[in-house]
PDB file of C-alpha atoms and ligand atoms in Angstrom:
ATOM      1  CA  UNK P   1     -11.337 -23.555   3.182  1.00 41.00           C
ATOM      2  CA  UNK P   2      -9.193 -21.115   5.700  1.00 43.00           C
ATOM      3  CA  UNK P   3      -6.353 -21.967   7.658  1.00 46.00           C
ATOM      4  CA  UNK P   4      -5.192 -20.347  10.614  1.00 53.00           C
ATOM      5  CA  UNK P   5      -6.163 -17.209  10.514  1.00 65.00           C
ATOM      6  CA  UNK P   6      -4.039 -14.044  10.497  1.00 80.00           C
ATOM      7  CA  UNK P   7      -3.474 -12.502  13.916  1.00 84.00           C
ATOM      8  CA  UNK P   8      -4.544  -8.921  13.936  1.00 87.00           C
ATOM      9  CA  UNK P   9      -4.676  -6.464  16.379  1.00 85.00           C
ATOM     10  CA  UNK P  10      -5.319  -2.608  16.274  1.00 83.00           C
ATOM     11  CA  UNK P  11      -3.437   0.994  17.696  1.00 74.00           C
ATOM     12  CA  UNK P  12      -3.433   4.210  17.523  1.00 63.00           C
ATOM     13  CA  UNK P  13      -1.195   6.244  15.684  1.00 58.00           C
ATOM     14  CA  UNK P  14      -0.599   8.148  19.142  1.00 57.00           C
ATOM     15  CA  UNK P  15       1.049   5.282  20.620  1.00 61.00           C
ATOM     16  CA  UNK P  16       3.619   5.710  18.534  1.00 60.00           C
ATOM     17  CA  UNK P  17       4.352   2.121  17.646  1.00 65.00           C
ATOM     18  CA  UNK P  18       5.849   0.658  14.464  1.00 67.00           C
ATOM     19  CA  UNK P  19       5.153  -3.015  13.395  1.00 64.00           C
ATOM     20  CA  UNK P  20       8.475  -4.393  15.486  1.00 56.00           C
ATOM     21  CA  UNK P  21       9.955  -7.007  14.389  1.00 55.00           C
ATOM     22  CA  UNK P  22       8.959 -10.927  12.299  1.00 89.00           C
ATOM     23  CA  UNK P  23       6.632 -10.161   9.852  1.00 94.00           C
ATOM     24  CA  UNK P  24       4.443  -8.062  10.058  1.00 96.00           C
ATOM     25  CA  UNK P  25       2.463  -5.521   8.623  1.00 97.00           C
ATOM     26  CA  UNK P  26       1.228  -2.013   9.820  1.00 97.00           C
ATOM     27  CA  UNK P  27      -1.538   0.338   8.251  1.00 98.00           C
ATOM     28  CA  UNK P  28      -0.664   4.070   8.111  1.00 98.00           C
ATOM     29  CA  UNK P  29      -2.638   5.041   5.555  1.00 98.00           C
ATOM     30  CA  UNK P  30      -5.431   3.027   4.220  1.00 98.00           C
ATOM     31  CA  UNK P  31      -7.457   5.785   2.395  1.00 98.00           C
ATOM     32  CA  UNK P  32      -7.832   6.241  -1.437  1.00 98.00           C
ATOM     33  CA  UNK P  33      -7.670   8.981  -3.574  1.00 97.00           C
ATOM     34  CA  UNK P  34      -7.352  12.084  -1.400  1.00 98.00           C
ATOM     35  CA  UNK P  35      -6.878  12.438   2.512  1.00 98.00           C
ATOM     36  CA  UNK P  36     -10.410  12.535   4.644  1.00 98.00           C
ATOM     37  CA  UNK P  37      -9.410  14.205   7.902  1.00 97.00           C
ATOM     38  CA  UNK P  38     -12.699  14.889   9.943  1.00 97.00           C
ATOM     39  CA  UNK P  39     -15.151  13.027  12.533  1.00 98.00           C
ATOM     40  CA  UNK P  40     -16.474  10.768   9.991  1.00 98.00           C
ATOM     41  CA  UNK P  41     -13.427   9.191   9.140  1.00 98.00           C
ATOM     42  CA  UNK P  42     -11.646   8.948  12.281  1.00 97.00           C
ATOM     43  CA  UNK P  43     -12.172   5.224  13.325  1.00 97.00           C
ATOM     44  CA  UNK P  44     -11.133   3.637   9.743  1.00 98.00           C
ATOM     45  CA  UNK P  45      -8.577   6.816   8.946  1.00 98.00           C
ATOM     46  CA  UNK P  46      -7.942   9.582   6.584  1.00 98.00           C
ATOM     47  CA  UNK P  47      -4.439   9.237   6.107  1.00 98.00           C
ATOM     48  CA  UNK P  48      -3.554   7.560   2.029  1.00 98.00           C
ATOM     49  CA  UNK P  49      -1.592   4.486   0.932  1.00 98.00           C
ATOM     50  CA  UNK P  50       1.085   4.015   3.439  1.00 98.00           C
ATOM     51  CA  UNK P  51       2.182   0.389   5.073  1.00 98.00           C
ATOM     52  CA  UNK P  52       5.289  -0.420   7.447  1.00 98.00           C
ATOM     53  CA  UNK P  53       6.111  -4.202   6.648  1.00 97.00           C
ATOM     54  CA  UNK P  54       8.762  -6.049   8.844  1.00 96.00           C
ATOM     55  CA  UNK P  55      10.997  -8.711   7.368  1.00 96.00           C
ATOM     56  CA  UNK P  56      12.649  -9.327  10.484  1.00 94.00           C
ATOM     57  CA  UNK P  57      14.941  -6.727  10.915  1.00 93.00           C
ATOM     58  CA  UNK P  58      14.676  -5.426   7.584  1.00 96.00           C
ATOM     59  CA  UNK P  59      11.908  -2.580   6.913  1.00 97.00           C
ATOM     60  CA  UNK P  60      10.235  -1.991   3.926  1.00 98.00           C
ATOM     61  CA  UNK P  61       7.717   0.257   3.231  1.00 98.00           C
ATOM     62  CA  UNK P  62       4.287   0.483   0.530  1.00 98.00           C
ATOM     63  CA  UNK P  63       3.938   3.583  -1.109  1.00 98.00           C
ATOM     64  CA  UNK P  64       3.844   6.818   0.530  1.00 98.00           C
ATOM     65  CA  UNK P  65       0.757   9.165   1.008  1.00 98.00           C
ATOM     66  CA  UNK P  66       0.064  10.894   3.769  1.00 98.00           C
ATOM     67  CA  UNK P  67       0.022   8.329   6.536  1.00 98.00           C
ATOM     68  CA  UNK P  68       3.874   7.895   6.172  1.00 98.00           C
ATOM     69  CA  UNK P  69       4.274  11.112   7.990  1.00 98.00           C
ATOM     70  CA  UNK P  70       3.284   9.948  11.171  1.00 97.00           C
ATOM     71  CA  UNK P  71       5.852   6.614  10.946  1.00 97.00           C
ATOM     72  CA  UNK P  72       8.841   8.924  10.142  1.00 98.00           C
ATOM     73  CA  UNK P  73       8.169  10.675  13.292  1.00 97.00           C
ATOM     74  CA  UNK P  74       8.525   7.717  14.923  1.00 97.00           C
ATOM     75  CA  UNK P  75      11.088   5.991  12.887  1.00 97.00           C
ATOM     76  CA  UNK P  76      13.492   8.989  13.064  1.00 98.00           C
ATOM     77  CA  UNK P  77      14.417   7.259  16.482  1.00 97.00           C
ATOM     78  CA  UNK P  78      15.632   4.195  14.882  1.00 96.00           C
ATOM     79  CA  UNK P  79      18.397   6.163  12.655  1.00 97.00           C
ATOM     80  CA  UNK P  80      20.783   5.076  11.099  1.00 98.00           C
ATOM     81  CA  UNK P  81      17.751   2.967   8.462  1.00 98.00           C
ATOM     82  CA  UNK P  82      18.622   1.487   5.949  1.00 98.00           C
ATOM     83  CA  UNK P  83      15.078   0.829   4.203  1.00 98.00           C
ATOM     84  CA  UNK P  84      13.366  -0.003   0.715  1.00 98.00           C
ATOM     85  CA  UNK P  85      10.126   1.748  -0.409  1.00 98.00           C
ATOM     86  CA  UNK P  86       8.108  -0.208  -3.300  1.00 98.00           C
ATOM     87  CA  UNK P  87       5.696   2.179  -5.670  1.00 98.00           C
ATOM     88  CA  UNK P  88       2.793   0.850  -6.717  1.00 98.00           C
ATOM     89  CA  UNK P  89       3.030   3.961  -8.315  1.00 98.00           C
ATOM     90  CA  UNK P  90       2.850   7.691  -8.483  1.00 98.00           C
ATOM     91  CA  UNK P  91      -0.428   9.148  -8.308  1.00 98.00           C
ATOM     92  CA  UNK P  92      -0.620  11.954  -5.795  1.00 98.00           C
ATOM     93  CA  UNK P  93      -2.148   9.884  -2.876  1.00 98.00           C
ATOM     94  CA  UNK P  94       0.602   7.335  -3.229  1.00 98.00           C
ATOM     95  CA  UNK P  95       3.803   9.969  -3.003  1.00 98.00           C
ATOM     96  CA  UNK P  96       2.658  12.912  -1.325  1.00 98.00           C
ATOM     97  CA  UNK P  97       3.860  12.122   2.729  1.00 98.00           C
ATOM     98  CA  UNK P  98       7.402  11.735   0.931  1.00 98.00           C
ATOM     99  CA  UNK P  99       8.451  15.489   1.467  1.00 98.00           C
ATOM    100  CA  UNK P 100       6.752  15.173   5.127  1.00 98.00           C
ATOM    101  CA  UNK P 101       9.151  12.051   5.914  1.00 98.00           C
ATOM    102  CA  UNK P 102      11.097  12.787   8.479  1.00 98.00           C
ATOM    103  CA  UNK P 103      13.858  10.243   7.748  1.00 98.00           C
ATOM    104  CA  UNK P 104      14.743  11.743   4.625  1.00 98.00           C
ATOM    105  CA  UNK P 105      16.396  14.769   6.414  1.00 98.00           C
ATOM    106  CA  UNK P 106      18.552  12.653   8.263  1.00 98.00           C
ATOM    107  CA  UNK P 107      22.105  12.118   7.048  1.00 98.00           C
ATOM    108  CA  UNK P 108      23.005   8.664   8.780  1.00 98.00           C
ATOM    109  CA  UNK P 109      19.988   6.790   6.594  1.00 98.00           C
ATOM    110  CA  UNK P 110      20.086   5.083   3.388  1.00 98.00           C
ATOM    111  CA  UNK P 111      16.852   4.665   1.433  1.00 98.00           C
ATOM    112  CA  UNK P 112      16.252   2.793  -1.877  1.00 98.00           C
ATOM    113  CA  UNK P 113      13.099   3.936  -3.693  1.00 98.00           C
ATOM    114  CA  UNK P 114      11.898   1.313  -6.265  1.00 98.00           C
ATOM    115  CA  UNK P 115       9.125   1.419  -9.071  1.00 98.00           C
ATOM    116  CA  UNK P 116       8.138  -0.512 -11.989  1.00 98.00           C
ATOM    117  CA  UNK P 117       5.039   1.301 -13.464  1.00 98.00           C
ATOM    118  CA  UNK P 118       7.028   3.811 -15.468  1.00 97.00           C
ATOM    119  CA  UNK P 119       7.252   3.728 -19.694  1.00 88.00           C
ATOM    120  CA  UNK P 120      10.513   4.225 -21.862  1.00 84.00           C
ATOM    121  CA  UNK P 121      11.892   7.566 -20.961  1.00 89.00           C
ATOM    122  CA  UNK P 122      10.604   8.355 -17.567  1.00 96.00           C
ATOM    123  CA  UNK P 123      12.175   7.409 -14.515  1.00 98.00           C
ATOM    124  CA  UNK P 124      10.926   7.283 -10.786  1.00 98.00           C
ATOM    125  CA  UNK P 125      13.424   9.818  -9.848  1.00 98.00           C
ATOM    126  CA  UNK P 126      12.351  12.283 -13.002  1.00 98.00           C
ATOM    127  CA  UNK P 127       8.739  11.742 -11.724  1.00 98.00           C
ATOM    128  CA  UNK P 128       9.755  12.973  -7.753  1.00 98.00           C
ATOM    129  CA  UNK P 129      12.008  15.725  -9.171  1.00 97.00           C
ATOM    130  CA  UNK P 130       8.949  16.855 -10.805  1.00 97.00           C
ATOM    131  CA  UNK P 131       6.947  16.761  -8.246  1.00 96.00           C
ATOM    132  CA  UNK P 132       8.824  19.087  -5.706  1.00 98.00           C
ATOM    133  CA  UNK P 133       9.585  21.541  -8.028  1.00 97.00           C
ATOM    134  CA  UNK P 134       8.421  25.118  -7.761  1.00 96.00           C
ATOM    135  CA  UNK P 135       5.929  26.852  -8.193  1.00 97.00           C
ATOM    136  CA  UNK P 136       4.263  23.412  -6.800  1.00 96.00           C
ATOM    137  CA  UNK P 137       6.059  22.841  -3.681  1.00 97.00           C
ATOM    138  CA  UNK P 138       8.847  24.784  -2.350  1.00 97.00           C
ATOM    139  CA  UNK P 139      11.552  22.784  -2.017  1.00 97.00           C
ATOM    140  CA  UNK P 140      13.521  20.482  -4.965  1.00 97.00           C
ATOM    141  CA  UNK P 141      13.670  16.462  -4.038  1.00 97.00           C
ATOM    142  CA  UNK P 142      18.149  17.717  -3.309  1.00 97.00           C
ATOM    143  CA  UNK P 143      16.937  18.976  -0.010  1.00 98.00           C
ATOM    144  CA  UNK P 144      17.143  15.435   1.970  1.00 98.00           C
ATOM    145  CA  UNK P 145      20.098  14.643   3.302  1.00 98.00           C
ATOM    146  CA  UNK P 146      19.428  11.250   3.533  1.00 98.00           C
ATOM    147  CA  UNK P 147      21.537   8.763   0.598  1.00 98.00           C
ATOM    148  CA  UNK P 148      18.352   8.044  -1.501  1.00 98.00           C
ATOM    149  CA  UNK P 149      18.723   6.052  -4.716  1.00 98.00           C
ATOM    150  CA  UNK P 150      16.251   5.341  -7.466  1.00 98.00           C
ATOM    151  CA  UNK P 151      15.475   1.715  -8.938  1.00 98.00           C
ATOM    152  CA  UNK P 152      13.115   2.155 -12.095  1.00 98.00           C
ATOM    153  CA  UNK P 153      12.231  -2.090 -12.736  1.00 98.00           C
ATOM    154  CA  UNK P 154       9.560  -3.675 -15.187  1.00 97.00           C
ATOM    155  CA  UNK P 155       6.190  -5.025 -13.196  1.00 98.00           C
ATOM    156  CA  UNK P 156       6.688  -8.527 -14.066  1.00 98.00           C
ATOM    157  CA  UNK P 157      10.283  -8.416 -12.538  1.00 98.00           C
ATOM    158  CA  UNK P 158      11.095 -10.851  -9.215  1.00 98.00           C
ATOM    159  CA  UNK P 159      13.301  -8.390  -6.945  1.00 98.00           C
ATOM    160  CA  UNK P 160      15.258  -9.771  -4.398  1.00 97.00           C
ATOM    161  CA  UNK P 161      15.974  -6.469  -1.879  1.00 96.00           C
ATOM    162  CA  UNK P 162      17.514  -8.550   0.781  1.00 96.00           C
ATOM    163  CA  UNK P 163      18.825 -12.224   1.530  1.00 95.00           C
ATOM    164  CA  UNK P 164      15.479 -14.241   2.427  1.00 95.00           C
ATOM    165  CA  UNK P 165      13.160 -11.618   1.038  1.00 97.00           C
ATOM    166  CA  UNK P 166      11.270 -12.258  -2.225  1.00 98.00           C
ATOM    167  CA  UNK P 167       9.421  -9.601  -3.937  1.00 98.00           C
ATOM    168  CA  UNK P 168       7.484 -10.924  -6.879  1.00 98.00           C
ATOM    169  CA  UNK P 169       5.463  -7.691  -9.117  1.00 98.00           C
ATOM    170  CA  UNK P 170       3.088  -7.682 -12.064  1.00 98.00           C
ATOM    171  CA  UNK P 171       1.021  -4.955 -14.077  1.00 98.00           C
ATOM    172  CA  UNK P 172      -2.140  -3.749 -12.888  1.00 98.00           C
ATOM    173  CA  UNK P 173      -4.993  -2.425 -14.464  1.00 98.00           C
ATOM    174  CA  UNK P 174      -4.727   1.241 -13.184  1.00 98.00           C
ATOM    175  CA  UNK P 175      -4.696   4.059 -15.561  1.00 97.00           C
ATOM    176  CA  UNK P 176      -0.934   5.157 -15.882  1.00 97.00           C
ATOM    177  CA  UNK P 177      -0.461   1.484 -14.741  1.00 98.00           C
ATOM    178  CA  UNK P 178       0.753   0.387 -11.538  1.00 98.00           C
ATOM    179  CA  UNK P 179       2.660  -2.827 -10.072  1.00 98.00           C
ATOM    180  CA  UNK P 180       1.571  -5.250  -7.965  1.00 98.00           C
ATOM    181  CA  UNK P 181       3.697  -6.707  -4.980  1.00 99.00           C
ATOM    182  CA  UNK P 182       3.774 -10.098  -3.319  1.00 98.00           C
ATOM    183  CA  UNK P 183       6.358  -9.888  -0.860  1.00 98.00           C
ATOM    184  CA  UNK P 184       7.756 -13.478   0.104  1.00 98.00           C
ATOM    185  CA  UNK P 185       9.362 -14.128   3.948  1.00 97.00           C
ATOM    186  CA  UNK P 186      10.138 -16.661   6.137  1.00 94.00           C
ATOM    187  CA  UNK P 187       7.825 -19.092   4.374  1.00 95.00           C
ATOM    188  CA  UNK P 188       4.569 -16.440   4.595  1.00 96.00           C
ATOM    189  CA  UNK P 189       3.301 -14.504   1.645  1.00 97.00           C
ATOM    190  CA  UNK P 190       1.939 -10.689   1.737  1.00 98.00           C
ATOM    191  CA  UNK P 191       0.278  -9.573  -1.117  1.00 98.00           C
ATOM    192  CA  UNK P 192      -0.508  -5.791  -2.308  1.00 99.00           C
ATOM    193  CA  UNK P 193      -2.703  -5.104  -4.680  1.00 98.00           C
ATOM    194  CA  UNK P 194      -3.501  -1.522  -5.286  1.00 98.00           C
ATOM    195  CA  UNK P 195      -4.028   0.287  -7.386  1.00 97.00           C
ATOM    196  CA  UNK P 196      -6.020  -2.049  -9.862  1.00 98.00           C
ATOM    197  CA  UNK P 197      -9.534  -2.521 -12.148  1.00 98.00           C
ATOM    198  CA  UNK P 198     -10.426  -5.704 -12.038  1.00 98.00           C
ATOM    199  CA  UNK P 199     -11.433  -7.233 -15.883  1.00 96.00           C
ATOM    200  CA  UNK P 200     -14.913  -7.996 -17.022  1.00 91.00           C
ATOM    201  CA  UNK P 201     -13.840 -11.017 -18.810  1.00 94.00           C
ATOM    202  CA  UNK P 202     -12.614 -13.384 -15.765  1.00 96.00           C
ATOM    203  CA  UNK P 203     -10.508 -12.798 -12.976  1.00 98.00           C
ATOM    204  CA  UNK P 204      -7.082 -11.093 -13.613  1.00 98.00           C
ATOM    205  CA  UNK P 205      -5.005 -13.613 -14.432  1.00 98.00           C
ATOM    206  CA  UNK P 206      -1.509 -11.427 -13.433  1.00 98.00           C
ATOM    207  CA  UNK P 207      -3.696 -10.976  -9.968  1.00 98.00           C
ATOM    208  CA  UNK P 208      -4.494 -14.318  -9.446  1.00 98.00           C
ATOM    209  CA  UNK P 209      -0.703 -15.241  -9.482  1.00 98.00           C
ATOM    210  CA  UNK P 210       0.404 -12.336  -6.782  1.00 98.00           C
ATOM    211  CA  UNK P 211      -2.094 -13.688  -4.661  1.00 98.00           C
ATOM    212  CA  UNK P 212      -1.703 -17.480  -5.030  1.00 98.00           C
ATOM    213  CA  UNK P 213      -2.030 -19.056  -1.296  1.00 98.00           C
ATOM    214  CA  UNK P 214      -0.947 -15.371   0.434  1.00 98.00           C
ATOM    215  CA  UNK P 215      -1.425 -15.148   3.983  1.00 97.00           C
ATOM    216  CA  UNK P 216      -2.371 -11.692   3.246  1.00 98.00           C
ATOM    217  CA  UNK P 217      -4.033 -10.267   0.379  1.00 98.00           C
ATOM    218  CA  UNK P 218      -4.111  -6.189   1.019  1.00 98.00           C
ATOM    219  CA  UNK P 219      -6.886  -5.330  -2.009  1.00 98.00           C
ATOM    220  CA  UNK P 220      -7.990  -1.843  -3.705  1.00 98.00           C
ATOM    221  CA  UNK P 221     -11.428  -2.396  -2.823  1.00 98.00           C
ATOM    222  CA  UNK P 222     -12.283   1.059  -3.192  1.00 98.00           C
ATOM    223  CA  UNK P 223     -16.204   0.221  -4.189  1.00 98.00           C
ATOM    224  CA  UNK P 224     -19.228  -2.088  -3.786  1.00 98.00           C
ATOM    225  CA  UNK P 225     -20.270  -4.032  -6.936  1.00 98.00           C
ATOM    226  CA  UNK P 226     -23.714  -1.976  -6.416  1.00 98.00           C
ATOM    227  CA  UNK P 227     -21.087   1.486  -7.065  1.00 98.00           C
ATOM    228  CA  UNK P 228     -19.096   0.175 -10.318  1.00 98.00           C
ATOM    229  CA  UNK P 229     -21.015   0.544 -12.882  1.00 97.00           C
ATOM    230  CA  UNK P 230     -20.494   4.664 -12.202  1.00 98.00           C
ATOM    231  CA  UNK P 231     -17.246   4.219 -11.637  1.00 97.00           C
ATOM    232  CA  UNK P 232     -16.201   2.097 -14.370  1.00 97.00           C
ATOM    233  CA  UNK P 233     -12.489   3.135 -15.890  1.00 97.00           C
ATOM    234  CA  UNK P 234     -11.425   4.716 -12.917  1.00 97.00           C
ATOM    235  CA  UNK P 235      -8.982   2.308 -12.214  1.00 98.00           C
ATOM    236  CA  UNK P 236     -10.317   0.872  -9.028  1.00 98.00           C
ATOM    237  CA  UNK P 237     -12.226  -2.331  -7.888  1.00 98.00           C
ATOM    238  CA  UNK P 238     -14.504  -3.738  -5.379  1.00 98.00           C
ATOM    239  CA  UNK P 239     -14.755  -5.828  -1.990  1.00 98.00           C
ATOM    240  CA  UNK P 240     -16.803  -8.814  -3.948  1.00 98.00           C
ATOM    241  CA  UNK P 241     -14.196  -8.920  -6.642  1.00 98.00           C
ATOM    242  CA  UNK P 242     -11.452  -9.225  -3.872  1.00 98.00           C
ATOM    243  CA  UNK P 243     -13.571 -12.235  -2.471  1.00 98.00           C
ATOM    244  CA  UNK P 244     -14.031 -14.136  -5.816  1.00 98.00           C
ATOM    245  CA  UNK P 245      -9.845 -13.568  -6.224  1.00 98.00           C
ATOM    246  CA  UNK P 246      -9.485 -14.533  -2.926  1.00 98.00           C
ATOM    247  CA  UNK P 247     -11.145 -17.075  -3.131  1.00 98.00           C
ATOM    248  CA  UNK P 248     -10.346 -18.547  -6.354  1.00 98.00           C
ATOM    249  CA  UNK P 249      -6.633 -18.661  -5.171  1.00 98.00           C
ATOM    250  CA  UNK P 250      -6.860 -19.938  -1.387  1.00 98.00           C
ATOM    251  CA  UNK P 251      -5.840 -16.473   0.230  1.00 98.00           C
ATOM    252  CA  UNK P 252      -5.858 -17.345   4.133  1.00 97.00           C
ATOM    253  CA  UNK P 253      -7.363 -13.213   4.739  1.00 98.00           C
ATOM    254  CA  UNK P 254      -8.175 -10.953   2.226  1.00 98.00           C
ATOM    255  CA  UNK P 255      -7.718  -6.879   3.406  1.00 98.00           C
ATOM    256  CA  UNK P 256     -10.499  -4.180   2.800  1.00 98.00           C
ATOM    257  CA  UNK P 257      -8.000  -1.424   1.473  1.00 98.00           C
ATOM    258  CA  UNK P 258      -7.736   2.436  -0.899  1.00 98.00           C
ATOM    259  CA  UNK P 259     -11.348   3.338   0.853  1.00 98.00           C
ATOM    260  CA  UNK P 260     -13.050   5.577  -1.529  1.00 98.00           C
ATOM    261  CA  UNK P 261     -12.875   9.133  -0.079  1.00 98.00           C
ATOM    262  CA  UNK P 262     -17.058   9.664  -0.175  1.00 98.00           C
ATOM    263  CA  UNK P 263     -17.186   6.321   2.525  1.00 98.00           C
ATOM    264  CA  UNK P 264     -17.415   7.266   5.779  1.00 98.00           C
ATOM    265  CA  UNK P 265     -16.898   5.133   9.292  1.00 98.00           C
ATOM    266  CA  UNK P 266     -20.527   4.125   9.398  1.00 98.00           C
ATOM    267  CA  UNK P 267     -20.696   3.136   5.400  1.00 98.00           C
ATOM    268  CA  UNK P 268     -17.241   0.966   5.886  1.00 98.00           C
ATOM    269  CA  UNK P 269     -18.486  -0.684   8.968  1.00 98.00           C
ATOM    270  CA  UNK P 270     -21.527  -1.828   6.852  1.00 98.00           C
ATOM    271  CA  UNK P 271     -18.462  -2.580   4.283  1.00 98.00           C
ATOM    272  CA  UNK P 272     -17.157  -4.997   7.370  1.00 98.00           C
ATOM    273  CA  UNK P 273     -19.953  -7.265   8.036  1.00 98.00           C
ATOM    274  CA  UNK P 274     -21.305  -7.680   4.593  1.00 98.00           C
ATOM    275  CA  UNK P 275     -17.655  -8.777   3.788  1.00 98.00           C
ATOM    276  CA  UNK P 276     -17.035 -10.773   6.720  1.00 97.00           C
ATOM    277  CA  UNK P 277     -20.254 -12.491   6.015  1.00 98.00           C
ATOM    278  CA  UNK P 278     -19.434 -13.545   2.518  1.00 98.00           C
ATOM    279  CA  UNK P 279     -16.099 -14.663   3.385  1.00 98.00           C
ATOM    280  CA  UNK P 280     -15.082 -15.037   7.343  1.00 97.00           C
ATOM    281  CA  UNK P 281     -12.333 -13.580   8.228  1.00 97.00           C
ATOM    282  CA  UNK P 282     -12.211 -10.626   5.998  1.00 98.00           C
ATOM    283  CA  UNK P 283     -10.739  -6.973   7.575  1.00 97.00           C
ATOM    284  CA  UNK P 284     -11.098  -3.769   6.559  1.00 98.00           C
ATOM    285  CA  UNK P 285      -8.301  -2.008   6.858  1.00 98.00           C
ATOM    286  CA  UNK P 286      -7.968   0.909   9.572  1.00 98.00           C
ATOM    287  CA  UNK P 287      -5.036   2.987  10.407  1.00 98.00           C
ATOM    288  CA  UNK P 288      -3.245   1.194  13.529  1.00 96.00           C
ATOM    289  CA  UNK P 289      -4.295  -2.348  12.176  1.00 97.00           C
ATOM    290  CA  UNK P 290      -1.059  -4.804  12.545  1.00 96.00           C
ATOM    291  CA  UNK P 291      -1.019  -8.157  11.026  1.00 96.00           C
ATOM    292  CA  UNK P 292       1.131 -10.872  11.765  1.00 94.00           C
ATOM    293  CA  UNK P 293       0.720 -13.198   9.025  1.00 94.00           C
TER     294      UNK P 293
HETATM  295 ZN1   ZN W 301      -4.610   5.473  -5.052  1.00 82.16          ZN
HETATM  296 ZN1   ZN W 302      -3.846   5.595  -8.675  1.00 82.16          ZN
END
């Protein structure tokens, strides 16, 4: 049933690499919820939703928790950028490394933020004004120097950033909502999909279609089937419904990803092989982990 599988290989955030160039992806933050610094998190990571994906030369980047601190250390030695981030949306674990980005305090760099989860009357840049505003943070969203713009779209839209790079979205179950991504380059497909519930009456149909044939299926796995049923309407899912998606539409390797913040290294490595059992060639996602699709 699986083609050639995804090369993957794994390094520390203190080797202070980025993904480089092709396509490729890069986990900064894999964590759900709320960072887990400590000893029992320190192989898989406690950094949240953050992902470096190389088109090439162009960079784009997946949400923004805390693990995007540590890549705009690094990345503030490839200034002048010029670089899209994609929302899956903006609960606190997704936006919270923005004020810690490095980049943004940089004049030379041009950033486009984009997000398509938003209702009538609220924008993305409304939401980040909000956010950094007093007496909750101490400085407003006007302190980066950086030229940021703001590109509020409907999850359902195709975007098209970039010559050669195809961005298809769709809704998510995800209280709030959230948008799915399926990023499209050089004939490989990447698909996100986090934030997201899966349904109890089938597989999610808007889902299935992100994922259709992807190289790479990144999935909020954030329980086991045996957890749900105490979790149910929190707007996450598990590893065996990322299987039965993945398998139902050919994904060549589905990723472990949004680790619930109670799951420690020794839980997610049991996490590994149960999931790697039922379908080879399934990774859980660490901080370090680069795949070349
Ligand atoms: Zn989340
Ligand atoms: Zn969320």
């Amino acid at each position: 049933m699986q083609a050639a599988r995804v090369r993957a290989t794994v390094s520390t955030v203190s080797e202070g690499k980025t993904a480089g160039g092709d396509f490729q992806v890069r986990f900064w933050g894999v964590r759900g919820s709320i960072a887990t610094p400590g000893p029992a998190t320190a192989r898989y990571g406690g950094n949240t939703s953050s992902i470096e994906v190389r088109c090439g030369k162009r960079l784009i980047l997946l949400d923004a928790g805390t693990g995007m601190r540590y890549l705009g250390n690094i990345l503030v030695a490839e200034a002048p950028l010029d670089t899209d981030i994609f929302f899956t949306h903006t609960h606190f674990d997704h936006v919270c490394g923005l004020p810690f980005f490095k980049p943004f305090f940089q004049p030379q760099n041009s950033f486009r933020l984009w997000a398509g989860h938003l209702g009538a009357g609220m924008t993305l840049h409304r939401v980040l004004r909000e956010f950094m505003m007093a007496p909750l943070f101490p400085v407003p969203l006007g302190i980066f120097a950086a030229d940021i713009s703001f590109d509020d779209f409907h999850a359902g839209d195709t975007l098209r950033p970039h010559p050669g790079i195809t961005i298809r979205t769709a809704p998510l179950n995800h209280p709030n909502g959230a948008t799915g991504y399926r990023i499209e380059y050089a004939g490989k497909v990447v698909a996100y999909i986090t934030d997201t519930e899966h349904r109890r009456d089938g597989l999610d149909a808007d889902v299935l279609k992100l994922i259709d044939g992807a190289d790479v299926m990144i999935y909020d796995a954030s329980y086991t089937d045996a957890e749900y049923p105490t979790h149910r309407d929190w707007g996450h899912s598990t590893w065996e419904e990322g299987v039965r998606l993945a398998n139902a539409a050919g994904v060549k390797t589905l990723v472990i990803f949004h680790h619930d913040p109670g799951h420690d290294d020794d839980f997610m490595d049991r996490v590994a092989i149960d999931a790697a059992t039922a379908r080879p060639g399934t990774i859980v996602a660490q901080e370090g982990l680069v795949l070349r699709p």
